[in-house]
Structures are given as structure tokens and as C-alpha cells.
Amino acid sequence: MSLGQRLEIRQGQGLVITPQLQQAIKLLQLSNLELEAVVEAELERNPLLLREDGEGGPDTPDNDNDTPREERGELELSDRDTQQANSDLDASEGDVYGDDEPTVREPVASADMGEGPMVDWSRAGKGGGFDGDGDTLDHAMSRDKTLAEHLMDQALIAGFSAPEMAVAQILIDAVDEGGYLRADLTEIAERLGCSMALIEKVLGVCQGFEPTGVMARSVPECLKLQLIERNRFDPAMAALIDNLELLARRDLSALRRVCGVDDEDLAEMIRELKALTPRPGAAFGAEPQAGVVPDVFVRQDLSGGWRVDLNSDTLPRVLVDQSYHAKVVNSARSDQEKTYLSECLSQANWLIKSLDQRARTILKVSAEIVRQQDGFFVYGVEHLRPLNLKTVAEAVGMHESTISRVTTNKYISTPRGVFELKFFFTSAIAAADGSEAHSAESVRHKIKHLIEGEKASGEVLSDDRIVEILKEAGVDIARRTVAKYREALRIPSSVERKRMIR
């Protein structure tokens, strides 16, 4: 057999993911906040995109085509803009939809759960101009102080010298939201070029600030500071704090020996310990946390079924400014400008198509999940059915990866609360009698319910006993699975629960 080089022509088929398709896939898995940021960026980058207000017209002073675009605060095409935009745009395949495609999307109706009002598009964001910032000062004056601000106010009147104040600022910056000092004192001393004695002196003063227990380096030290402030830190209490692991295990006999007290004194010490605050900084304001905004609403209709609607507040409302496109395309002076306008129009049409398809896909998948988990909405978590991505994908005619993207970071508001769509996908646990399998979430709920009933019955159930009870109820489950679910629910073992009852 001879070896050599030769030239051959082969024909084959392959899947090429275009930039437009990559964008559509990306939009599908974004949360509503991430989608808002993407749309805002596209509005700034693409001069042919406009935001539409709630009344159905563009979010501009008027819709008159005779008004110059620059007077309406919109972008003006120039050679410099064209060259810059061309350098930023990826290679495009042209207008993938053609000139006959609509540029304003049709409203999306509710899913097949009953007739109802149409779902329209709303604004993607609020903008960042000065006009909307009128209440910023009032908000800053009315908000609660953060823990760092509260500590700094006390440091300013503590009588620190200039070096001590510098150390205090570094220590306060290292305090977390719970009030604990998360820093290595040796590293701070080396960084500031000062002695450990100065660091410890400043820390000792700062640990006397309000709230009591703040700037401790561990839970025992935090409790110790609070007990010292109450004048209750004696040798017995010190021994109790040094052996918190015994208290966590409810090993009261070992605690009595270590502390050298009787049952009554130990019970009193434990009550005092429970009255302390393990997170002294938790009562102070922190950075505001964004609340969960549901993407889908589920409501019960008059016929007893369930209505599934998109949350229009989370859907961006954008359209293509065809009048501006017609005006500038006729005045294009070079092939480069014409190419730029063609790419902008193609990308604008594709973005609108992708947003519409994303909304319809979320609605379709959510409707199928509601149909599959109807028992949960009617009767509760014990009737949650086993469900996986493949089941929903086959029902709606999509790929499993698409269902996974749709249900990521998407939330649904139901009469039983707000849940992530992933919540409804649970593994299956076989039934003992060969009937329909049980959802893992419903089995966890049953285990929790059984253990919560121990106080009324006076019987502490072991994991083996829970397995027997569940098998009598038709759930075929192993002991190690019961132990895993119990630990996931943060429920102690039967031995530890017996100690807590004593």
C-alpha cells in the first residue's frame, strides 16, 4: 500500500448554528431580569429598534413621520456610526424572514386552558436617566442603616487616634452581614505595617460596640461577648460554650459532668443560651434583594379548570421603526451603509421573532406542566406526580434540552405559592403494590408529616419504622433513602430526637 497526498471532493451534511439561532437559544434560557438587560443593549445598539409603550405606539413624543429623528431623541445615521456598527456586528445571512414578515408581533393568547384576555408585551426596563431619579435622595434618607454604617458611626466617637481609626475601618470592612469578623488579624497587621497589639486593642474596643456580640470571630466568642455584657459569664457557662457540640447532640449527661452542675442549673443555662443572638448583625439593613417575579400565572377558572397566562410585565415590547428604515435606506450613499442597514433590519426582525417564540414556548411548556401536575394544585404536595423532562418534551413536541432551558430560572405563581418550574420535575419512587409511582417530593412530605406527629403519639420513629409505615401506605422505599430525605429536611436522627424529648 502506497502513502501519498491527493485531493478529493466529498459532499456531506452538517448542522451549522448561525448567530441568529445562537441568540434565540440564549434568549430562551434567560430569566426575565437577564432578558431585560439584553433587550436594553439591543435597543442601544440597533437604530431600527424602538420600544413600544403600553398604548400600542412607540415610546416617543409623537408618531409623526415628518418629525426629524434627531429631534425625537433617536439615533442619526452617519459614516462614523456605520463604520463602528459594522465592526461590532457578526456575519449575517441577510434578512432570514423576508420583507413580508410582520415587524409587530401578534398578541399571544392564553394556553389551551380556557379563553381569556390576550397577553401583550410590556416595557423591558425603566431607563437610567435623571428624570426618574427624583426620589433617590428621599430613599437614601429613609432607608435603614447598614451594619457597617452603624459600626462606623460608633467608631467616630470612640476616641480613636488616627492609626487606630485606620485599623478600625479595615476591621469594620471585614464584618459580614451576620456581624462576624471575617479577616486574618495577622494579615491585616502585615498589610498595615502595625503591631498585633494595636490590632487587638482596636478589636477589643470595637467588640464593645452595639449590637452586643458584633465583630466576634466565631459563634462561641459571639455568645461569650453577650454573656459578659449580661454579667453571666462564669466558669460553668464558659464550659458550656466550649462544648457546644455536646449541646447540639443533646448529650445532657456529658454536659452536666463537664459543667459540674445539676439538671436544674443546666436547664437554666441552656435557656439563657437560647435567649442570645447568634447573628447580631442580622437586624440591620443590607443590600436590597430583588424579589422573585413570576413569569407565568396560574388561576382557577369558573369551570374548575386552570388558566395559564404569561406575566406581561416581564415581556419586553419592541418593534421595528419601518418609517425610519424607509427614510435612511433611500439616502444611503455607499454599499457599506446599505449593508449595515440590511443587517440591522435582519437582526431586529430576528430579535422580535425570538422574543415571540420564547414567550409562546414558556406558555406551552407551563401549560403542560400544570396539566401533568393537576393533583398538586387541587390537593397539595402529597399528590405531586413523578415528572421528567422527557415526558414534557414528548407531550409538547420539543427536545429535552429546550424544556430544560425553558424551565431554568423561570417561576410560576399559583394559588399554593410561587415555585420555580424545576420544582415540578421530581424523581419517581416505585409503589409497593405495583400501582402508579410516587413523587420523591410527596414522599419527603410524608416523612416530615410522620415525624411531626411524634409529639402527639409520644413514639419516636426510627428510619426502619418509617420504612414499614410507608410500605404499608404503598411506597416501596429503602432505609438509606429515608435517611437521605430526613437529612435533606434537616431532621435529626431518632436517637437525637429522643434526647430532645427528655
Short mmCIF file of C-alpha atoms in Angstrom, two decimals:
data_model
loop_
_atom_site.label_atom_id
_atom_site.label_comp_id
_atom_site.label_asym_id
_atom_site.label_seq_id
_atom_site.Cartn_x
_atom_site.Cartn_y
_atom_site.Cartn_z
CA MET A 1 0.00 0.00 0.00
CA SER A 2 1.47 3.35 -1.03
CA LEU A 3 1.27 6.50 1.02
CA GLY A 4 0.83 9.86 -0.65
CA GLN A 5 -1.11 13.08 -0.82
CA ARG A 6 -4.14 13.50 -3.03
CA LEU A 7 -7.03 15.91 -3.48
CA GLU A 8 -10.61 14.66 -3.03
CA ILE A 9 -14.06 16.29 -3.11
CA ARG A 10 -16.65 14.99 -0.66
CA GLN A 11 -20.23 16.02 -0.09
CA GLY A 12 -21.86 15.79 3.30
CA GLN A 13 -24.49 17.29 5.57
CA GLY A 14 -23.83 19.16 8.80
CA LEU A 15 -25.65 21.33 11.27
CA VAL A 16 -24.43 24.93 11.45
CA ILE A 17 -25.65 27.08 14.31
CA THR A 18 -25.97 30.60 12.93
CA PRO A 19 -25.51 33.68 15.13
CA GLN A 20 -29.28 34.25 14.97
CA LEU A 21 -30.03 30.74 16.18
CA GLN A 22 -27.48 31.12 18.97
CA GLN A 23 -29.26 34.28 20.04
CA ALA A 24 -32.64 32.53 20.07
CA ILE A 25 -31.27 29.71 22.23
CA LYS A 26 -29.68 32.22 24.59
CA LEU A 27 -32.91 34.20 24.99
CA LEU A 28 -34.82 31.02 25.79
CA GLN A 29 -32.85 30.26 28.94
CA LEU A 30 -32.57 33.83 30.27
CA SER A 31 -34.52 34.96 33.31
CA ASN A 32 -36.78 37.99 33.00
CA LEU A 33 -34.12 40.29 34.50
CA GLU A 34 -31.41 38.99 32.19
CA LEU A 35 -33.75 39.31 29.21
CA GLU A 36 -34.44 42.93 30.13
CA ALA A 37 -30.71 43.70 30.09
CA VAL A 38 -30.23 42.02 26.70
CA VAL A 39 -33.12 43.93 25.13
CA GLU A 40 -31.85 47.20 26.56
CA ALA A 41 -28.45 46.55 24.99
CA GLU A 42 -30.06 45.79 21.62
CA LEU A 43 -32.15 48.98 21.79
CA GLU A 44 -28.99 51.00 22.29
CA ARG A 45 -27.06 49.19 19.56
CA ASN A 46 -29.66 48.84 16.81
CA PRO A 47 -31.07 52.17 15.48
CA LEU A 48 -34.04 50.39 13.84
CA LEU A 49 -35.42 49.04 17.13
CA LEU A 50 -37.96 51.02 19.13
CA ARG A 51 -39.63 50.43 22.46
CA GLU A 52 -43.42 50.40 22.28
CA ASP A 53 -45.41 51.91 25.12
CA GLY A 54 -48.46 50.39 26.76
CA GLU A 55 -50.89 52.25 24.48
CA GLY A 56 -49.65 50.49 21.37
CA GLY A 57 -47.49 53.28 19.95
CA PRO A 58 -43.76 53.89 20.04
CA ASP A 59 -42.35 55.31 23.23
CA THR A 60 -41.62 58.68 21.63
CA PRO A 61 -43.19 62.15 21.89
CA ASP A 62 -45.26 61.51 18.77
CA ASN A 63 -45.55 59.18 15.83
CA ASP A 64 -45.36 61.80 13.10
CA ASN A 65 -43.07 60.67 10.30
CA ASP A 66 -42.34 64.28 9.42
CA THR A 67 -40.64 64.90 12.74
CA PRO A 68 -36.86 64.58 12.30
CA ARG A 69 -35.49 61.54 14.11
CA GLU A 70 -32.78 63.57 15.79
CA GLU A 71 -35.45 65.87 17.28
CA ARG A 72 -37.21 62.85 18.73
CA GLY A 73 -34.05 61.89 20.61
CA GLU A 74 -33.27 58.93 18.35
CA LEU A 75 -30.15 57.88 16.53
CA GLU A 76 -28.89 59.53 13.38
CA LEU A 77 -27.05 57.51 10.77
CA SER A 78 -23.61 58.79 9.83
CA ASP A 79 -20.49 57.38 8.23
CA ARG A 80 -18.81 57.07 11.62
CA ASP A 81 -21.82 55.26 13.11
CA THR A 82 -21.91 52.91 10.14
CA GLN A 83 -18.25 52.01 10.37
CA GLN A 84 -18.45 51.46 14.13
CA ALA A 85 -21.57 49.32 13.86
CA ASN A 86 -20.11 47.22 11.07
CA SER A 87 -17.10 46.43 13.24
CA ASP A 88 -19.39 45.28 16.07
CA LEU A 89 -21.81 43.16 14.08
CA ASP A 90 -21.21 39.49 13.40
CA ALA A 91 -21.52 37.99 9.92
CA SER A 92 -25.18 37.80 9.00
CA GLU A 93 -27.06 35.69 6.49
CA GLY A 94 -29.29 38.60 5.50
CA ASP A 95 -32.99 39.02 6.11
CA VAL A 96 -33.94 35.48 7.08
CA TYR A 97 -37.65 36.22 7.14
CA GLY A 98 -38.05 38.36 4.03
CA ASP A 99 -39.82 41.68 3.56
CA ASP A 100 -43.29 40.22 4.00
CA GLU A 101 -42.75 39.24 7.65
CA PRO A 102 -44.63 41.38 10.19
CA THR A 103 -42.48 43.59 12.35
CA VAL A 104 -45.02 44.00 15.15
CA ARG A 105 -45.83 40.71 16.83
CA GLU A 106 -49.36 39.43 17.22
CA PRO A 107 -50.51 39.15 20.84
CA VAL A 108 -50.07 35.78 22.50
CA ALA A 109 -53.28 34.16 23.71
CA SER A 110 -53.63 32.05 26.82
CA ALA A 111 -52.79 28.38 26.57
CA ASP A 112 -55.39 25.68 25.96
CA MET A 113 -56.72 26.11 29.48
CA GLY A 114 -59.71 28.24 28.50
CA GLU A 115 -60.38 31.51 26.72
CA GLY A 116 -59.21 34.70 28.31
CA PRO A 117 -57.65 38.08 27.69
CA MET A 118 -54.76 38.33 25.29
CA VAL A 119 -51.22 38.62 26.61
CA ASP A 120 -49.39 41.65 25.26
CA TRP A 121 -45.85 42.91 25.57
CA SER A 122 -44.69 45.44 28.14
CA ARG A 123 -41.61 47.52 28.60
CA ALA A 124 -38.33 45.79 29.19
CA GLY A 125 -36.82 48.35 31.55
CA LYS A 126 -37.18 51.76 33.10
CA GLY A 127 -34.14 53.53 31.71
CA GLY A 128 -31.44 55.28 33.64
CA GLY A 129 -31.93 58.99 33.05
CA PHE A 130 -32.04 61.78 35.58
CA ASP A 131 -35.76 62.31 35.11
CA GLY A 132 -36.64 59.15 37.03
CA ASP A 133 -34.27 59.75 39.88
CA GLY A 134 -36.28 62.35 41.76
CA ASP A 135 -36.87 60.11 44.76
CA THR A 136 -33.28 58.94 45.11
CA LEU A 137 -32.42 61.38 47.91
CA ASP A 138 -35.62 60.63 49.82
CA HIS A 139 -34.94 56.93 49.51
CA ALA A 140 -31.38 57.33 50.75
CA MET A 141 -32.54 59.36 53.75
CA SER A 142 -35.36 56.98 54.68
CA ARG A 143 -33.60 53.62 54.28
CA ASP A 144 -32.24 51.73 57.28
CA LYS A 145 -28.55 51.96 58.10
CA THR A 146 -26.37 49.06 57.20
CA LEU A 147 -24.32 47.31 59.85
CA ALA A 148 -21.08 48.83 58.52
CA GLU A 149 -22.52 52.33 58.72
CA HIS A 150 -23.76 51.72 62.26
CA LEU A 151 -20.34 50.49 63.38
CA MET A 152 -18.54 53.36 61.67
CA ASP A 153 -20.76 55.89 63.49
CA GLN A 154 -19.66 54.35 66.79
CA ALA A 155 -16.01 54.26 65.74
CA LEU A 156 -16.08 58.01 65.03
CA ILE A 157 -16.98 58.76 68.67
CA ALA A 158 -14.80 56.05 70.24
CA GLY A 159 -11.83 58.40 70.66
CA PHE A 160 -9.51 56.51 68.31
CA SER A 161 -6.24 58.07 67.22
CA ALA A 162 -5.50 58.33 63.51
CA PRO A 163 -3.68 54.94 63.31
CA GLU A 164 -6.36 53.28 65.43
CA MET A 165 -9.10 54.72 63.23
CA ALA A 166 -7.40 53.29 60.14
CA VAL A 167 -7.32 49.86 61.77
CA ALA A 168 -10.98 50.20 62.83
CA GLN A 169 -12.03 50.96 59.26
CA ILE A 170 -10.26 47.87 57.96
CA LEU A 171 -11.84 45.68 60.63
CA ILE A 172 -15.33 47.07 60.02
CA ASP A 173 -14.98 46.45 56.29
CA ALA A 174 -14.26 42.78 57.07
CA VAL A 175 -17.52 42.27 59.01
CA ASP A 176 -20.15 40.17 57.22
CA GLU A 177 -23.92 40.63 57.32
CA GLY A 178 -24.23 38.39 60.38
CA GLY A 179 -21.85 40.61 62.36
CA TYR A 180 -18.83 38.28 62.34
CA LEU A 181 -15.28 39.41 61.60
CA ARG A 182 -14.06 37.51 58.54
CA ALA A 183 -10.41 38.50 58.38
CA ASP A 184 -6.99 37.28 59.49
CA LEU A 185 -5.61 39.71 62.08
CA THR A 186 -2.03 38.75 61.24
CA GLU A 187 -2.60 39.53 57.56
CA ILE A 188 -4.13 42.91 58.48
CA ALA A 189 -1.14 43.75 60.71
CA GLU A 190 1.29 42.90 57.91
CA ARG A 191 -0.71 44.88 55.35
CA LEU A 192 -0.93 47.97 57.55
CA GLY A 193 2.58 47.62 58.90
CA CYS A 194 1.48 47.80 62.54
CA SER A 195 1.80 45.55 65.56
CA MET A 196 -0.62 42.84 66.59
CA ALA A 197 -1.02 44.64 69.90
CA LEU A 198 -2.58 47.62 68.11
CA ILE A 199 -4.90 45.38 66.10
CA GLU A 200 -6.09 43.53 69.20
CA LYS A 201 -6.53 46.78 71.14
CA VAL A 202 -8.77 48.27 68.44
CA LEU A 203 -10.67 44.99 68.05
CA GLY A 204 -11.30 44.89 71.82
CA VAL A 205 -12.88 48.34 71.65
CA CYS A 206 -14.92 47.50 68.55
CA GLN A 207 -16.26 44.35 70.17
CA GLY A 208 -17.87 46.63 72.75
CA PHE A 209 -19.96 48.34 70.06
CA GLU A 210 -23.67 47.76 69.62
CA PRO A 211 -25.13 45.28 68.86
CA THR A 212 -23.54 43.18 71.57
CA GLY A 213 -21.54 40.30 70.15
CA VAL A 214 -20.63 42.07 66.92
CA MET A 215 -17.18 41.56 65.34
CA ALA A 216 -16.72 38.20 67.01
CA ARG A 217 -14.63 35.68 65.09
CA SER A 218 -16.70 32.61 65.98
CA VAL A 219 -20.05 31.65 67.46
CA PRO A 220 -18.59 30.82 70.91
CA GLU A 221 -16.85 34.20 71.04
CA CYS A 222 -20.08 35.95 69.98
CA LEU A 223 -22.03 34.22 72.78
CA LYS A 224 -19.23 34.96 75.23
CA LEU A 225 -19.38 38.69 74.49
CA GLN A 226 -23.12 38.74 75.06
CA LEU A 227 -22.83 36.82 78.35
CA ILE A 228 -20.10 39.17 79.57
CA GLU A 229 -22.36 42.13 78.83
CA ARG A 230 -25.10 40.46 80.91
CA ASN A 231 -22.62 39.59 83.67
CA ARG A 232 -23.42 35.87 83.29
CA PHE A 233 -20.09 34.54 82.05
CA ASP A 234 -18.93 32.23 84.83
CA PRO A 235 -16.78 29.05 84.69
CA ALA A 236 -19.82 26.80 84.24
CA MET A 237 -21.14 28.88 81.33
CA ALA A 238 -17.63 29.01 79.83
CA ALA A 239 -17.51 25.21 79.91
CA LEU A 240 -20.92 25.06 78.23
CA ILE A 241 -19.81 27.38 75.43
CA ASP A 242 -16.62 25.38 74.92
CA ASN A 243 -18.72 22.23 74.42
CA LEU A 244 -21.46 23.41 72.09
CA GLU A 245 -21.12 20.20 70.07
CA LEU A 246 -22.42 18.25 73.07
CA LEU A 247 -25.40 20.61 73.27
CA ALA A 248 -26.08 20.10 69.56
CA ARG A 249 -26.18 16.34 70.15
CA ARG A 250 -28.40 16.87 73.23
CA ASP A 251 -25.93 14.88 75.32
CA LEU A 252 -27.10 16.41 78.60
CA SER A 253 -25.38 13.89 80.86
CA ALA A 254 -21.96 14.75 79.39
CA LEU A 255 -22.73 18.47 79.71
CA ARG A 256 -23.57 18.04 83.41
CA ARG A 257 -20.22 16.37 84.01
CA VAL A 258 -18.26 18.99 82.05
CA CYS A 259 -20.00 21.98 83.61
CA GLY A 260 -20.24 20.49 87.11
CA VAL A 261 -23.90 21.44 87.59
CA ASP A 262 -27.14 19.58 88.26
CA ASP A 263 -30.14 19.18 85.95
CA GLU A 264 -31.89 22.34 87.12
CA ASP A 265 -28.84 24.57 86.69
CA LEU A 266 -28.06 23.08 83.29
CA ALA A 267 -31.62 23.68 82.09
CA GLU A 268 -31.38 27.31 83.25
CA MET A 269 -28.02 27.78 81.48
CA ILE A 270 -29.46 26.36 78.26
CA ARG A 271 -32.42 28.74 78.48
CA GLU A 272 -30.06 31.68 78.88
CA LEU A 273 -28.03 30.50 75.93
CA LYS A 274 -31.13 30.24 73.74
CA ALA A 275 -32.00 33.84 74.61
CA LEU A 276 -28.77 35.08 72.99
CA THR A 277 -28.40 36.17 69.37
CA PRO A 278 -26.02 34.06 67.26
CA ARG A 279 -26.18 36.61 64.39
CA PRO A 280 -26.12 40.07 65.98
CA GLY A 281 -25.80 41.88 62.65
CA ALA A 282 -28.87 40.30 61.06
CA ALA A 283 -31.18 43.03 62.36
CA PHE A 284 -29.50 45.72 60.27
CA GLY A 285 -30.25 46.71 56.72
CA ALA A 286 -28.36 45.01 53.94
CA GLU A 287 -28.28 45.41 50.22
CA PRO A 288 -31.85 45.13 48.91
CA GLN A 289 -32.62 41.72 47.48
CA ALA A 290 -34.60 41.54 44.27
CA GLY A 291 -37.85 39.68 44.76
CA VAL A 292 -38.89 36.81 42.55
CA VAL A 293 -41.11 38.00 39.69
CA PRO A 294 -43.19 35.12 38.26
CA ASP A 295 -43.08 34.56 34.52
CA VAL A 296 -46.40 32.69 34.45
CA PHE A 297 -49.66 32.97 36.38
CA VAL A 298 -51.93 30.00 37.13
CA ARG A 299 -55.51 30.76 38.17
CA GLN A 300 -58.60 28.62 38.61
CA ASP A 301 -61.36 29.47 36.17
CA LEU A 302 -65.10 29.29 36.69
CA SER A 303 -65.37 25.84 35.10
CA GLY A 304 -63.00 24.32 37.67
CA GLY A 305 -60.02 24.10 35.34
CA TRP A 306 -56.79 26.04 35.37
CA ARG A 307 -55.88 29.11 33.34
CA VAL A 308 -52.26 29.68 32.41
CA ASP A 309 -51.22 33.21 31.41
CA LEU A 310 -47.91 34.90 30.80
CA ASN A 311 -46.92 37.76 33.08
CA SER A 312 -46.95 40.63 30.59
CA ASP A 313 -44.86 42.77 32.96
CA THR A 314 -41.83 40.56 32.29
CA LEU A 315 -42.14 40.62 28.49
CA PRO A 316 -40.26 43.29 26.51
CA ARG A 317 -42.29 45.25 23.97
CA VAL A 318 -40.20 46.27 20.97
CA LEU A 319 -40.84 46.86 17.27
CA VAL A 320 -39.01 47.86 14.11
CA ASP A 321 -39.14 51.52 13.08
CA GLN A 322 -40.10 50.93 9.46
CA SER A 323 -40.60 54.63 8.75
CA TYR A 324 -37.04 55.47 9.77
CA HIS A 325 -35.70 52.50 7.82
CA ALA A 326 -37.52 53.64 4.67
CA LYS A 327 -36.16 57.15 5.12
CA VAL A 328 -32.50 56.26 5.62
CA VAL A 329 -32.32 53.38 3.15
CA ASN A 330 -33.15 55.73 0.28
CA SER A 331 -30.44 58.15 1.39
CA ALA A 332 -27.71 55.52 1.78
CA ARG A 333 -24.62 56.73 -0.06
CA SER A 334 -22.49 53.58 -0.17
CA ASP A 335 -22.68 49.81 -0.22
CA GLN A 336 -21.31 49.79 3.31
CA GLU A 337 -24.26 51.82 4.60
CA LYS A 338 -26.74 49.62 2.72
CA THR A 339 -25.14 46.50 4.20
CA TYR A 340 -25.27 47.98 7.67
CA LEU A 341 -28.97 48.85 7.36
CA SER A 342 -29.75 45.39 5.98
CA GLU A 343 -28.00 43.74 8.90
CA CYS A 344 -29.78 45.98 11.42
CA LEU A 345 -33.16 45.17 9.88
CA SER A 346 -32.41 41.45 9.81
CA GLN A 347 -31.27 41.38 13.41
CA ALA A 348 -34.22 43.47 14.57
CA ASN A 349 -36.70 41.14 12.88
CA TRP A 350 -34.92 38.11 14.28
CA LEU A 351 -34.91 39.54 17.83
CA ILE A 352 -38.65 40.18 17.68
CA LYS A 353 -39.27 36.68 16.31
CA SER A 354 -37.08 35.16 19.02
CA LEU A 355 -38.86 37.06 21.80
CA ASP A 356 -42.23 35.97 20.49
CA GLN A 357 -41.13 32.35 20.18
CA ARG A 358 -39.66 32.43 23.69
CA ALA A 359 -42.97 33.65 25.14
CA ARG A 360 -45.01 31.05 23.28
CA THR A 361 -42.65 28.26 24.31
CA ILE A 362 -42.76 29.23 28.01
CA LEU A 363 -46.55 29.35 27.87
CA LYS A 364 -46.81 25.99 26.12
CA VAL A 365 -44.44 24.21 28.50
CA SER A 366 -46.03 25.77 31.58
CA ALA A 367 -49.50 24.68 30.43
CA GLU A 368 -48.27 21.10 30.02
CA ILE A 369 -46.67 21.12 33.49
CA VAL A 370 -49.94 22.35 35.01
CA ARG A 371 -51.81 19.60 33.17
CA GLN A 372 -49.38 16.93 34.39
CA GLN A 373 -49.42 18.18 38.00
CA ASP A 374 -53.11 18.94 38.31
CA GLY A 375 -53.31 16.87 41.51
CA PHE A 376 -50.79 19.14 43.22
CA PHE A 377 -52.81 22.27 42.53
CA VAL A 378 -56.04 20.65 43.75
CA TYR A 379 -54.94 18.50 46.71
CA GLY A 380 -51.40 19.53 47.67
CA VAL A 381 -47.84 18.30 47.65
CA GLU A 382 -48.69 14.71 48.53
CA HIS A 383 -50.29 14.38 45.10
CA LEU A 384 -47.26 15.64 43.19
CA ARG A 385 -46.63 13.15 40.38
CA PRO A 386 -43.23 11.95 39.16
CA LEU A 387 -42.28 14.04 36.15
CA ASN A 388 -39.17 14.34 34.00
CA LEU A 389 -38.06 16.44 31.06
CA LYS A 390 -38.65 13.66 28.55
CA THR A 391 -42.33 13.35 29.44
CA VAL A 392 -42.98 17.06 28.90
CA ALA A 393 -40.80 17.16 25.77
CA GLU A 394 -42.78 14.35 24.15
CA ALA A 395 -46.09 15.97 25.09
CA VAL A 396 -45.26 19.36 23.56
CA GLY A 397 -43.16 18.07 20.67
CA MET A 398 -39.86 19.64 21.69
CA HIS A 399 -36.39 18.44 22.62
CA GLU A 400 -35.46 17.78 26.24
CA SER A 401 -32.73 20.43 26.10
CA THR A 402 -35.35 23.00 25.11
CA ILE A 403 -37.54 22.07 28.10
CA SER A 404 -34.51 22.34 30.36
CA ARG A 405 -33.74 25.85 29.09
CA VAL A 406 -37.36 26.96 29.37
CA THR A 407 -37.68 25.82 32.98
CA THR A 408 -34.37 27.32 34.16
CA ASN A 409 -34.78 30.47 36.27
CA LYS A 410 -38.49 30.69 35.38
CA TYR A 411 -41.11 30.99 38.11
CA ILE A 412 -44.81 30.25 38.19
CA SER A 413 -47.32 31.90 40.51
CA THR A 414 -50.00 29.50 41.72
CA PRO A 415 -52.72 29.54 44.41
CA ARG A 416 -50.28 27.49 46.54
CA GLY A 417 -47.37 29.92 46.17
CA VAL A 418 -44.61 30.84 43.75
CA PHE A 419 -42.45 27.95 42.54
CA GLU A 420 -39.63 27.52 40.09
CA LEU A 421 -40.71 25.42 37.14
CA LYS A 422 -37.94 22.95 38.04
CA PHE A 423 -39.85 22.23 41.27
CA PHE A 424 -42.42 20.17 39.39
CA PHE A 425 -39.82 17.75 37.99
CA THR A 426 -39.33 15.07 40.62
CA SER A 427 -37.91 11.58 40.52
CA ALA A 428 -40.14 8.54 40.84
CA ILE A 429 -40.30 6.10 43.75
CA ALA A 430 -41.88 2.76 42.95
CA ALA A 431 -45.16 1.74 44.54
CA ALA A 432 -45.19 -1.37 46.72
CA ASP A 433 -48.37 -2.72 45.11
CA GLY A 434 -47.27 -2.11 41.53
CA SER A 435 -49.57 0.89 41.01
CA GLU A 436 -48.51 4.36 39.86
CA ALA A 437 -45.15 5.53 41.19
CA HIS A 438 -44.86 8.21 43.87
CA SER A 439 -43.11 11.56 43.55
CA ALA A 440 -39.96 11.97 45.63
CA GLU A 441 -41.25 15.35 46.85
CA SER A 442 -44.50 13.81 48.08
CA VAL A 443 -42.57 11.05 49.89
CA ARG A 444 -40.41 13.66 51.62
CA HIS A 445 -43.58 15.42 52.72
CA LYS A 446 -44.93 12.15 54.16
CA ILE A 447 -41.72 11.55 56.10
CA LYS A 448 -41.88 15.06 57.54
CA HIS A 449 -45.54 14.60 58.46
CA LEU A 450 -44.82 11.30 60.25
CA ILE A 451 -42.01 12.81 62.31
CA GLU A 452 -44.06 15.90 63.17
CA GLY A 453 -46.71 13.58 64.61
CA GLU A 454 -44.27 12.06 67.13
CA LYS A 455 -45.07 14.64 69.81
CA ALA A 456 -48.75 13.74 69.77
CA SER A 457 -48.17 9.97 69.79
CA GLY A 458 -45.15 10.00 72.12
CA GLU A 459 -43.38 7.46 69.88
CA VAL A 460 -40.09 8.32 68.22
CA LEU A 461 -39.97 6.65 64.81
CA SER A 462 -36.72 5.11 63.64
CA ASP A 463 -35.84 5.06 59.95
CA ASP A 464 -36.73 1.35 59.81
CA ARG A 465 -40.14 2.05 61.33
CA ILE A 466 -40.75 4.85 58.81
CA VAL A 467 -39.91 2.41 56.01
CA GLU A 468 -42.51 -0.03 57.37
CA ILE A 469 -45.18 2.66 57.62
CA LEU A 470 -44.50 3.89 54.10
CA LYS A 471 -44.62 0.36 52.69
CA GLU A 472 -47.99 -0.11 54.37
CA ALA A 473 -49.07 3.06 52.55
CA GLY A 474 -47.86 1.63 49.24
CA VAL A 475 -44.45 3.32 48.97
CA ASP A 476 -41.55 0.96 48.20
CA ILE A 477 -38.55 2.80 49.67
CA ALA A 478 -35.21 1.78 51.13
CA ARG A 479 -33.97 2.76 54.58
CA ARG A 480 -30.99 4.68 53.20
CA THR A 481 -33.37 6.72 51.04
CA VAL A 482 -35.43 7.60 54.11
CA ALA A 483 -32.26 8.66 55.92
CA LYS A 484 -31.20 10.78 52.92
CA TYR A 485 -34.56 12.54 52.73
CA ARG A 486 -34.63 13.08 56.50
CA GLU A 487 -31.17 14.66 56.46
CA ALA A 488 -32.21 16.86 53.50
CA LEU A 489 -35.12 18.09 55.62
CA ARG A 490 -32.63 18.86 58.46
CA ILE A 491 -34.38 16.43 60.79
CA PRO A 492 -32.12 14.77 63.39
CA SER A 493 -31.94 11.01 63.84
CA SER A 494 -34.30 9.11 66.14
CA VAL A 495 -31.59 8.91 68.83
CA GLU A 496 -31.14 12.68 68.86
CA ARG A 497 -34.90 13.25 68.83
CA LYS A 498 -35.29 11.01 71.87
CA ARG A 499 -32.76 13.15 73.75
CA MET A 500 -34.70 16.28 72.83
CA ILE A 501 -37.91 14.82 74.29
CA ARG A 502 -36.27 14.01 77.64
#
